[in-house]
Amino acid sequence: MRLDMPATPASHPPAPARPQAGKSIPSPRKASCAAECQQLEQLPNVGPAIAADLRALGISHPAELAQRDAFALYQALCAHSGKRQDPCVLDTFMAATDFMRGAAAAPWWAYTRQRRQVYGQV
């Protein structure tokens, strides 16, 4: 969740983005392993907003995440946006970098405990 966006109650998933009149926006299939991942949106937990954030940080291909530090990406995003991002963005970056290093896909919230232990309050 990003702080600059309204929270969505956990019991209600976000509504899908509306395509422009007469146009359908296909959603890329999520990759089941790093080798299948050719677009940022194919990463588990990554949708258009996080993909745009990664592109703003200079990440254009998922493979680039294997060599990146999730916390450094989070700090760079905070600096780029000029505001503190919600810590779950860091959880998402941790999930994405781990996935691209060969870990199994896991929901971003599976990284919350690890984030708190390693980084404390961010």
mmCIF file of N, CA and C in Angstrom:
data_model
loop_
_atom_site.group_PDB
_atom_site.id
_atom_site.type_symbol
_atom_site.label_atom_id
_atom_site.label_comp_id
_atom_site.label_asym_id
_atom_site.label_seq_id
_atom_site.Cartn_x
_atom_site.Cartn_y
_atom_site.Cartn_z
ATOM 1 N N MET A 1 0.851 -1.168 0.000
ATOM 2 C CA MET A 1 0.000 0.000 0.000
ATOM 3 C C MET A 1 0.896 1.229 0.000
ATOM 4 N N ARG A 2 0.524 2.212 -0.756
ATOM 5 C CA ARG A 2 1.277 3.451 -0.817
ATOM 6 C C ARG A 2 0.553 4.487 0.025
ATOM 7 N N LEU A 3 1.323 5.319 0.723
ATOM 8 C CA LEU A 3 0.715 6.327 1.577
ATOM 9 C C LEU A 3 -0.021 7.387 0.796
ATOM 10 N N ASP A 4 0.362 7.615 -0.448
ATOM 11 C CA ASP A 4 -0.285 8.655 -1.224
ATOM 12 C C ASP A 4 -1.556 8.165 -1.908
ATOM 13 N N MET A 5 -1.959 6.938 -1.586
ATOM 14 C CA MET A 5 -3.171 6.372 -2.159
ATOM 15 C C MET A 5 -4.087 5.953 -1.013
ATOM 16 N N PRO A 6 -5.399 6.043 -1.193
ATOM 17 C CA PRO A 6 -6.318 5.661 -0.123
ATOM 18 C C PRO A 6 -6.220 4.168 0.173
ATOM 19 N N ALA A 7 -6.416 3.835 1.418
ATOM 20 C CA ALA A 7 -6.373 2.429 1.830
ATOM 21 C C ALA A 7 -7.635 1.730 1.366
ATOM 22 N N THR A 8 -7.486 0.464 1.038
ATOM 23 C CA THR A 8 -8.624 -0.370 0.664
ATOM 24 C C THR A 8 -8.808 -1.377 1.781
ATOM 25 N N PRO A 9 -10.001 -1.504 2.331
ATOM 26 C CA PRO A 9 -10.210 -2.486 3.400
ATOM 27 C C PRO A 9 -9.808 -3.874 2.919
ATOM 28 N N ALA A 10 -9.222 -4.649 3.824
ATOM 29 C CA ALA A 10 -8.732 -5.985 3.479
ATOM 30 C C ALA A 10 -9.849 -6.878 2.963
ATOM 31 N N SER A 11 -11.073 -6.638 3.387
ATOM 32 C CA SER A 11 -12.170 -7.496 2.961
ATOM 33 C C SER A 11 -12.672 -7.169 1.564
ATOM 34 N N HIS A 12 -12.220 -6.061 1.004
ATOM 35 C CA HIS A 12 -12.660 -5.662 -0.320
ATOM 36 C C HIS A 12 -11.455 -5.489 -1.232
ATOM 37 N N PRO A 13 -11.238 -6.387 -2.178
ATOM 38 C CA PRO A 13 -10.115 -6.217 -3.089
ATOM 39 C C PRO A 13 -10.318 -4.965 -3.941
ATOM 40 N N PRO A 14 -9.201 -4.356 -4.386
ATOM 41 C CA PRO A 14 -9.347 -3.155 -5.200
ATOM 42 C C PRO A 14 -10.083 -3.465 -6.501
ATOM 43 N N ALA A 15 -10.834 -2.504 -6.950
ATOM 44 C CA ALA A 15 -11.556 -2.666 -8.208
ATOM 45 C C ALA A 15 -10.558 -2.674 -9.357
ATOM 46 N N PRO A 16 -10.797 -3.477 -10.367
ATOM 47 C CA PRO A 16 -9.890 -3.483 -11.505
ATOM 48 C C PRO A 16 -9.937 -2.143 -12.231
ATOM 49 N N ALA A 17 -8.796 -1.787 -12.822
ATOM 50 C CA ALA A 17 -8.737 -0.538 -13.573
ATOM 51 C C ALA A 17 -9.679 -0.624 -14.765
ATOM 52 N N ARG A 18 -10.323 0.475 -15.047
ATOM 53 C CA ARG A 18 -11.237 0.503 -16.186
ATOM 54 C C ARG A 18 -10.452 0.754 -17.466
ATOM 55 N N PRO A 19 -10.639 -0.073 -18.466
ATOM 56 C CA PRO A 19 -9.993 0.204 -19.746
ATOM 57 C C PRO A 19 -10.668 1.395 -20.422
ATOM 58 N N GLN A 20 -9.935 2.044 -21.295
ATOM 59 C CA GLN A 20 -10.513 3.140 -22.060
ATOM 60 C C GLN A 20 -11.612 2.576 -22.945
ATOM 61 N N ALA A 21 -12.562 3.420 -23.302
ATOM 62 C CA ALA A 21 -13.691 2.987 -24.119
ATOM 63 C C ALA A 21 -13.194 2.259 -25.368
ATOM 64 N N GLY A 22 -13.683 1.049 -25.544
ATOM 65 C CA GLY A 22 -13.347 0.280 -26.733
ATOM 66 C C GLY A 22 -11.992 -0.390 -26.676
ATOM 67 N N LYS A 23 -11.251 -0.213 -25.575
ATOM 68 C CA LYS A 23 -9.918 -0.815 -25.482
ATOM 69 C C LYS A 23 -9.855 -1.727 -24.271
ATOM 70 N N SER A 24 -9.217 -2.853 -24.430
ATOM 71 C CA SER A 24 -9.001 -3.775 -23.338
ATOM 72 C C SER A 24 -7.513 -3.802 -23.020
ATOM 73 N N ILE A 25 -7.198 -3.680 -21.743
ATOM 74 C CA ILE A 25 -5.800 -3.710 -21.318
ATOM 75 C C ILE A 25 -5.518 -5.103 -20.782
ATOM 76 N N PRO A 26 -4.792 -5.914 -21.551
ATOM 77 C CA PRO A 26 -4.514 -7.259 -21.064
ATOM 78 C C PRO A 26 -3.528 -7.211 -19.904
ATOM 79 N N SER A 27 -3.791 -8.012 -18.907
ATOM 80 C CA SER A 27 -2.894 -8.116 -17.764
ATOM 81 C C SER A 27 -1.922 -9.255 -18.037
ATOM 82 N N PRO A 28 -0.618 -8.999 -17.924
ATOM 83 C CA PRO A 28 0.319 -10.083 -18.193
ATOM 84 C C PRO A 28 0.175 -11.198 -17.160
ATOM 85 N N ARG A 29 0.367 -12.405 -17.605
ATOM 86 C CA ARG A 29 0.298 -13.572 -16.726
ATOM 87 C C ARG A 29 1.451 -13.497 -15.733
ATOM 88 N N LYS A 30 1.167 -13.765 -14.468
ATOM 89 C CA LYS A 30 2.210 -13.761 -13.448
ATOM 90 C C LYS A 30 3.176 -14.911 -13.698
ATOM 91 N N ALA A 31 4.448 -14.640 -13.535
ATOM 92 C CA ALA A 31 5.480 -15.654 -13.735
ATOM 93 C C ALA A 31 5.480 -16.620 -12.559
ATOM 94 N N SER A 32 5.744 -17.886 -12.845
ATOM 95 C CA SER A 32 5.836 -18.879 -11.776
ATOM 96 C C SER A 32 7.272 -19.066 -11.304
ATOM 97 N N CYS A 33 8.222 -18.543 -12.090
ATOM 98 C CA CYS A 33 9.634 -18.575 -11.699
ATOM 99 C C CYS A 33 10.346 -17.392 -12.358
ATOM 100 N N ALA A 34 11.518 -17.073 -11.870
ATOM 101 C CA ALA A 34 12.260 -15.908 -12.363
ATOM 102 C C ALA A 34 12.532 -15.996 -13.864
ATOM 103 N N ALA A 35 12.830 -17.174 -14.358
ATOM 104 C CA ALA A 35 13.155 -17.330 -15.778
ATOM 105 C C ALA A 35 11.995 -16.963 -16.691
ATOM 106 N N GLU A 36 10.771 -17.098 -16.209
ATOM 107 C CA GLU A 36 9.591 -16.757 -17.011
ATOM 108 C C GLU A 36 9.269 -15.262 -17.016
ATOM 109 N N CYS A 37 9.880 -14.521 -16.141
ATOM 110 C CA CYS A 37 9.500 -13.130 -15.901
ATOM 111 C C CYS A 37 10.202 -12.189 -16.884
ATOM 112 N N GLN A 38 9.437 -11.653 -17.822
ATOM 113 C CA GLN A 38 9.993 -10.764 -18.837
ATOM 114 C C GLN A 38 9.525 -9.313 -18.692
ATOM 115 N N GLN A 39 8.462 -9.093 -17.927
ATOM 116 C CA GLN A 39 7.930 -7.749 -17.682
ATOM 117 C C GLN A 39 7.761 -7.567 -16.185
ATOM 118 N N LEU A 40 7.935 -6.335 -15.721
ATOM 119 C CA LEU A 40 7.794 -6.071 -14.290
ATOM 120 C C LEU A 40 6.426 -6.492 -13.765
ATOM 121 N N GLU A 41 5.386 -6.292 -14.566
ATOM 122 C CA GLU A 41 4.039 -6.650 -14.138
ATOM 123 C C GLU A 41 3.831 -8.158 -13.997
ATOM 124 N N GLN A 42 4.751 -8.966 -14.485
ATOM 125 C CA GLN A 42 4.659 -10.414 -14.322
ATOM 126 C C GLN A 42 5.163 -10.876 -12.960
ATOM 127 N N LEU A 43 5.856 -9.993 -12.238
ATOM 128 C CA LEU A 43 6.335 -10.337 -10.902
ATOM 129 C C LEU A 43 5.154 -10.526 -9.954
ATOM 130 N N PRO A 44 5.190 -11.558 -9.130
ATOM 131 C CA PRO A 44 4.155 -11.686 -8.112
ATOM 132 C C PRO A 44 4.125 -10.424 -7.241
ATOM 133 N N ASN A 45 2.959 -9.972 -6.883
ATOM 134 C CA ASN A 45 2.745 -8.796 -6.026
ATOM 135 C C ASN A 45 2.932 -7.454 -6.729
ATOM 136 N N VAL A 46 3.337 -7.454 -7.974
ATOM 137 C CA VAL A 46 3.621 -6.198 -8.676
ATOM 138 C C VAL A 46 2.531 -5.921 -9.698
ATOM 139 N N GLY A 47 1.891 -4.775 -9.524
ATOM 140 C CA GLY A 47 0.892 -4.306 -10.468
ATOM 141 C C GLY A 47 1.408 -3.062 -11.159
ATOM 142 N N PRO A 48 0.539 -2.359 -11.843
ATOM 143 C CA PRO A 48 0.965 -1.181 -12.602
ATOM 144 C C PRO A 48 1.634 -0.095 -11.756
ATOM 145 N N ALA A 49 1.152 0.154 -10.548
ATOM 146 C CA ALA A 49 1.721 1.237 -9.728
ATOM 147 C C ALA A 49 3.137 0.916 -9.268
ATOM 148 N N ILE A 50 3.349 -0.276 -8.752
ATOM 149 C CA ILE A 50 4.705 -0.646 -8.307
ATOM 150 C C ILE A 50 5.635 -0.782 -9.503
ATOM 151 N N ALA A 51 5.129 -1.300 -10.618
ATOM 152 C CA ALA A 51 5.955 -1.382 -11.834
ATOM 153 C C ALA A 51 6.394 0.015 -12.268
ATOM 154 N N ALA A 52 5.484 0.979 -12.197
ATOM 155 C CA ALA A 52 5.834 2.361 -12.549
ATOM 156 C C ALA A 52 6.870 2.921 -11.580
ATOM 157 N N ASP A 53 6.740 2.597 -10.296
ATOM 158 C CA ASP A 53 7.733 3.045 -9.314
ATOM 159 C C ASP A 53 9.104 2.459 -9.637
ATOM 160 N N LEU A 54 9.151 1.179 -9.970
ATOM 161 C CA LEU A 54 10.431 0.553 -10.315
ATOM 162 C C LEU A 54 11.038 1.187 -11.565
ATOM 163 N N ARG A 55 10.206 1.455 -12.557
ATOM 164 C CA ARG A 55 10.711 2.114 -13.777
ATOM 165 C C ARG A 55 11.261 3.505 -13.458
ATOM 166 N N ALA A 56 10.594 4.215 -12.555
ATOM 167 C CA ALA A 56 11.071 5.538 -12.152
ATOM 168 C C ALA A 56 12.446 5.455 -11.489
ATOM 169 N N LEU A 57 12.748 4.304 -10.911
ATOM 170 C CA LEU A 57 14.050 4.089 -10.278
ATOM 171 C C LEU A 57 15.082 3.518 -11.246
ATOM 172 N N GLY A 58 14.702 3.381 -12.502
ATOM 173 C CA GLY A 58 15.644 2.895 -13.515
ATOM 174 C C GLY A 58 15.628 1.404 -13.746
ATOM 175 N N ILE A 59 14.679 0.707 -13.157
ATOM 176 C CA ILE A 59 14.553 -0.751 -13.362
ATOM 177 C C ILE A 59 13.620 -0.960 -14.551
ATOM 178 N N SER A 60 14.121 -1.572 -15.597
ATOM 179 C CA SER A 60 13.283 -1.791 -16.769
ATOM 180 C C SER A 60 12.968 -3.268 -17.016
ATOM 181 N N HIS A 61 13.740 -4.156 -16.408
ATOM 182 C CA HIS A 61 13.527 -5.592 -16.609
ATOM 183 C C HIS A 61 13.612 -6.289 -15.256
ATOM 184 N N PRO A 62 12.758 -7.268 -15.027
ATOM 185 C CA PRO A 62 12.766 -7.958 -13.737
ATOM 186 C C PRO A 62 14.128 -8.543 -13.343
ATOM 187 N N ALA A 63 14.892 -9.016 -14.311
ATOM 188 C CA ALA A 63 16.192 -9.622 -13.998
ATOM 189 C C ALA A 63 17.116 -8.657 -13.261
ATOM 190 N N GLU A 64 16.927 -7.372 -13.463
ATOM 191 C CA GLU A 64 17.761 -6.377 -12.785
ATOM 192 C C GLU A 64 17.573 -6.425 -11.271
ATOM 193 N N LEU A 65 16.436 -6.902 -10.821
ATOM 194 C CA LEU A 65 16.152 -6.934 -9.390
ATOM 195 C C LEU A 65 16.985 -7.961 -8.638
ATOM 196 N N ALA A 66 17.479 -8.975 -9.331
ATOM 197 C CA ALA A 66 18.264 -10.022 -8.669
ATOM 198 C C ALA A 66 19.520 -9.460 -8.014
ATOM 199 N N GLN A 67 20.048 -8.393 -8.558
ATOM 200 C CA GLN A 67 21.277 -7.801 -8.017
ATOM 201 C C GLN A 67 21.025 -6.544 -7.201
ATOM 202 N N ARG A 68 19.777 -6.225 -6.947
ATOM 203 C CA ARG A 68 19.449 -4.988 -6.235
ATOM 204 C C ARG A 68 19.059 -5.274 -4.792
ATOM 205 N N ASP A 69 19.255 -4.297 -3.944
ATOM 206 C CA ASP A 69 18.902 -4.378 -2.544
ATOM 207 C C ASP A 69 17.519 -3.755 -2.346
ATOM 208 N N ALA A 70 16.601 -4.506 -1.778
ATOM 209 C CA ALA A 70 15.224 -4.040 -1.611
ATOM 210 C C ALA A 70 15.158 -2.768 -0.767
ATOM 211 N N PHE A 71 15.940 -2.698 0.305
ATOM 212 C CA PHE A 71 15.905 -1.519 1.168
ATOM 213 C C PHE A 71 16.450 -0.294 0.441
ATOM 214 N N ALA A 72 17.500 -0.467 -0.348
ATOM 215 C CA ALA A 72 18.044 0.652 -1.133
ATOM 216 C C ALA A 72 17.013 1.139 -2.151
ATOM 217 N N LEU A 73 16.279 0.212 -2.763
ATOM 218 C CA LEU A 73 15.220 0.598 -3.695
ATOM 219 C C LEU A 73 14.127 1.380 -2.972
ATOM 220 N N TYR A 74 13.750 0.915 -1.789
ATOM 221 C CA TYR A 74 12.729 1.594 -0.994
ATOM 222 C C TYR A 74 13.174 3.020 -0.645
ATOM 223 N N GLN A 75 14.412 3.166 -0.173
ATOM 224 C CA GLN A 75 14.927 4.492 0.169
ATOM 225 C C GLN A 75 14.979 5.399 -1.070
ATOM 226 N N ALA A 76 15.378 4.830 -2.205
ATOM 227 C CA ALA A 76 15.432 5.603 -3.443
ATOM 228 C C ALA A 76 14.044 6.060 -3.865
ATOM 229 N N LEU A 77 13.039 5.198 -3.686
ATOM 230 C CA LEU A 77 11.670 5.574 -4.033
ATOM 231 C C LEU A 77 11.172 6.690 -3.117
ATOM 232 N N CYS A 78 11.472 6.586 -1.835
ATOM 233 C CA CYS A 78 11.083 7.657 -0.898
ATOM 234 C C CYS A 78 11.715 8.981 -1.322
ATOM 235 N N ALA A 79 12.993 8.950 -1.681
ATOM 236 C CA ALA A 79 13.685 10.165 -2.115
ATOM 237 C C ALA A 79 13.105 10.677 -3.431
ATOM 238 N N HIS A 80 12.846 9.771 -4.356
ATOM 239 C CA HIS A 80 12.304 10.159 -5.670
ATOM 240 C C HIS A 80 10.923 10.801 -5.542
ATOM 241 N N SER A 81 10.088 10.235 -4.684
ATOM 242 C CA SER A 81 8.718 10.736 -4.534
ATOM 243 C C SER A 81 8.643 11.934 -3.592
ATOM 244 N N GLY A 82 9.678 12.120 -2.801
ATOM 245 C CA GLY A 82 9.673 13.222 -1.849
ATOM 246 C C GLY A 82 8.826 12.948 -0.617
ATOM 247 N N LYS A 83 8.436 11.684 -0.432
ATOM 248 C CA LYS A 83 7.661 11.335 0.762
ATOM 249 C C LYS A 83 7.941 9.895 1.170
ATOM 250 N N ARG A 84 7.715 9.650 2.450
ATOM 251 C CA ARG A 84 7.901 8.302 2.974
ATOM 252 C C ARG A 84 6.835 7.394 2.377
ATOM 253 N N GLN A 85 7.268 6.276 1.846
ATOM 254 C CA GLN A 85 6.350 5.285 1.296
ATOM 255 C C GLN A 85 5.925 4.330 2.407
ATOM 256 N N ASP A 86 4.767 3.752 2.254
ATOM 257 C CA ASP A 86 4.284 2.770 3.218
ATOM 258 C C ASP A 86 5.292 1.621 3.301
ATOM 259 N N PRO A 87 5.554 1.100 4.489
ATOM 260 C CA PRO A 87 6.502 -0.007 4.622
ATOM 261 C C PRO A 87 6.139 -1.252 3.818
ATOM 262 N N CYS A 88 4.873 -1.436 3.473
ATOM 263 C CA CYS A 88 4.526 -2.614 2.674
ATOM 264 C C CYS A 88 5.120 -2.534 1.271
ATOM 265 N N VAL A 89 5.499 -1.330 0.837
ATOM 266 C CA VAL A 89 6.219 -1.210 -0.438
ATOM 267 C C VAL A 89 7.574 -1.899 -0.294
ATOM 268 N N LEU A 90 8.228 -1.711 0.844
ATOM 269 C CA LEU A 90 9.484 -2.420 1.098
ATOM 270 C C LEU A 90 9.253 -3.925 1.117
ATOM 271 N N ASP A 91 8.169 -4.364 1.758
ATOM 272 C CA ASP A 91 7.844 -5.802 1.751
ATOM 273 C C ASP A 91 7.711 -6.315 0.320
ATOM 274 N N THR A 92 7.050 -5.531 -0.526
ATOM 275 C CA THR A 92 6.865 -5.909 -1.931
ATOM 276 C C THR A 92 8.205 -5.974 -2.656
ATOM 277 N N PHE A 93 9.079 -5.004 -2.401
ATOM 278 C CA PHE A 93 10.411 -5.020 -3.016
ATOM 279 C C PHE A 93 11.217 -6.230 -2.529
ATOM 280 N N MET A 94 11.077 -6.570 -1.253
ATOM 281 C CA MET A 94 11.769 -7.757 -0.726
ATOM 282 C C MET A 94 11.272 -9.025 -1.416
ATOM 283 N N ALA A 95 9.950 -9.114 -1.586
ATOM 284 C CA ALA A 95 9.375 -10.283 -2.261
ATOM 285 C C ALA A 95 9.859 -10.368 -3.707
ATOM 286 N N ALA A 96 9.895 -9.233 -4.391
ATOM 287 C CA ALA A 96 10.294 -9.219 -5.807
ATOM 288 C C ALA A 96 11.777 -9.552 -5.983
ATOM 289 N N THR A 97 12.639 -8.984 -5.148
ATOM 290 C CA THR A 97 14.076 -9.279 -5.284
ATOM 291 C C THR A 97 14.352 -10.734 -4.935
ATOM 292 N N ASP A 98 13.703 -11.255 -3.900
ATOM 293 C CA ASP A 98 13.881 -12.669 -3.555
ATOM 294 C C ASP A 98 13.399 -13.574 -4.682
ATOM 295 N N PHE A 99 12.233 -13.252 -5.248
ATOM 296 C CA PHE A 99 11.693 -14.055 -6.348
ATOM 297 C C PHE A 99 12.680 -14.096 -7.515
ATOM 298 N N MET A 100 13.253 -12.959 -7.846
ATOM 299 C CA MET A 100 14.175 -12.920 -8.984
ATOM 300 C C MET A 100 15.520 -13.578 -8.673
ATOM 301 N N ARG A 101 15.770 -13.858 -7.407
ATOM 302 C CA ARG A 101 16.968 -14.621 -7.014
ATOM 303 C C ARG A 101 16.669 -16.112 -6.907
ATOM 304 N N GLY A 102 15.432 -16.497 -7.230
ATOM 305 C CA GLY A 102 15.094 -17.913 -7.256
ATOM 306 C C GLY A 102 14.153 -18.401 -6.173
ATOM 307 N N ALA A 103 13.720 -17.515 -5.285
ATOM 308 C CA ALA A 103 12.776 -17.933 -4.246
ATOM 309 C C ALA A 103 11.396 -18.193 -4.853
ATOM 310 N N ALA A 104 10.628 -19.003 -4.176
ATOM 311 C CA ALA A 104 9.252 -19.242 -4.602
ATOM 312 C C ALA A 104 8.435 -17.965 -4.421
ATOM 313 N N ALA A 105 7.422 -17.815 -5.235
ATOM 314 C CA ALA A 105 6.528 -16.663 -5.096
ATOM 315 C C ALA A 105 5.862 -16.716 -3.727
ATOM 316 N N ALA A 106 5.814 -15.560 -3.074
ATOM 317 C CA ALA A 106 5.165 -15.459 -1.769
ATOM 318 C C ALA A 106 4.458 -14.115 -1.715
ATOM 319 N N PRO A 107 3.356 -14.018 -0.982
ATOM 320 C CA PRO A 107 2.679 -12.730 -0.875
ATOM 321 C C PRO A 107 3.576 -11.726 -0.144
ATOM 322 N N TRP A 108 3.419 -10.462 -0.485
ATOM 323 C CA TRP A 108 4.291 -9.435 0.106
ATOM 324 C C TRP A 108 4.213 -9.441 1.626
ATOM 325 N N TRP A 109 3.049 -9.739 2.193
ATOM 326 C CA TRP A 109 2.910 -9.688 3.644
ATOM 327 C C TRP A 109 3.677 -10.806 4.340
ATOM 328 N N ALA A 110 4.127 -11.795 3.604
ATOM 329 C CA ALA A 110 4.976 -12.830 4.184
ATOM 330 C C ALA A 110 6.350 -12.263 4.558
ATOM 331 N N TYR A 111 6.674 -11.080 4.067
ATOM 332 C CA TYR A 111 7.958 -10.433 4.339
ATOM 333 C C TYR A 111 7.878 -9.402 5.462
ATOM 334 N N THR A 112 6.696 -9.148 5.976
ATOM 335 C CA THR A 112 6.531 -8.103 6.991
ATOM 336 C C THR A 112 7.346 -8.401 8.252
ATOM 337 N N ARG A 113 7.260 -9.601 8.760
ATOM 338 C CA ARG A 113 8.006 -9.954 9.979
ATOM 339 C C ARG A 113 9.514 -9.802 9.753
ATOM 340 N N GLN A 114 10.003 -10.298 8.627
ATOM 341 C CA GLN A 114 11.436 -10.188 8.321
ATOM 342 C C GLN A 114 11.844 -8.717 8.206
ATOM 343 N N ARG A 115 11.019 -7.916 7.540
ATOM 344 C CA ARG A 115 11.325 -6.487 7.403
ATOM 345 C C ARG A 115 11.434 -5.819 8.765
ATOM 346 N N ARG A 116 10.495 -6.121 9.645
ATOM 347 C CA ARG A 116 10.516 -5.518 10.983
ATOM 348 C C ARG A 116 11.740 -5.947 11.776
ATOM 349 N N GLN A 117 12.131 -7.218 11.631
ATOM 350 C CA GLN A 117 13.300 -7.727 12.357
ATOM 351 C C GLN A 117 14.597 -7.111 11.823
ATOM 352 N N VAL A 118 14.707 -6.995 10.510
ATOM 353 C CA VAL A 118 15.941 -6.502 9.896
ATOM 354 C C VAL A 118 16.049 -4.987 9.921
ATOM 355 N N TYR A 119 14.955 -4.303 9.597
ATOM 356 C CA TYR A 119 15.011 -2.845 9.420
ATOM 357 C C TYR A 119 14.315 -2.052 10.518
ATOM 358 N N GLY A 120 13.582 -2.722 11.386
ATOM 359 C CA GLY A 120 12.864 -1.999 12.433
ATOM 360 C C GLY A 120 11.793 -1.105 11.839
ATOM 361 N N GLN A 121 11.591 0.032 12.449
ATOM 362 C CA GLN A 121 10.587 1.003 11.970
ATOM 363 C C GLN A 121 11.171 1.763 10.776
ATOM 364 N N VAL A 122 10.489 1.701 9.651
ATOM 365 C CA VAL A 122 10.945 2.455 8.471
ATOM 366 C C VAL A 122 9.963 3.560 8.155
#
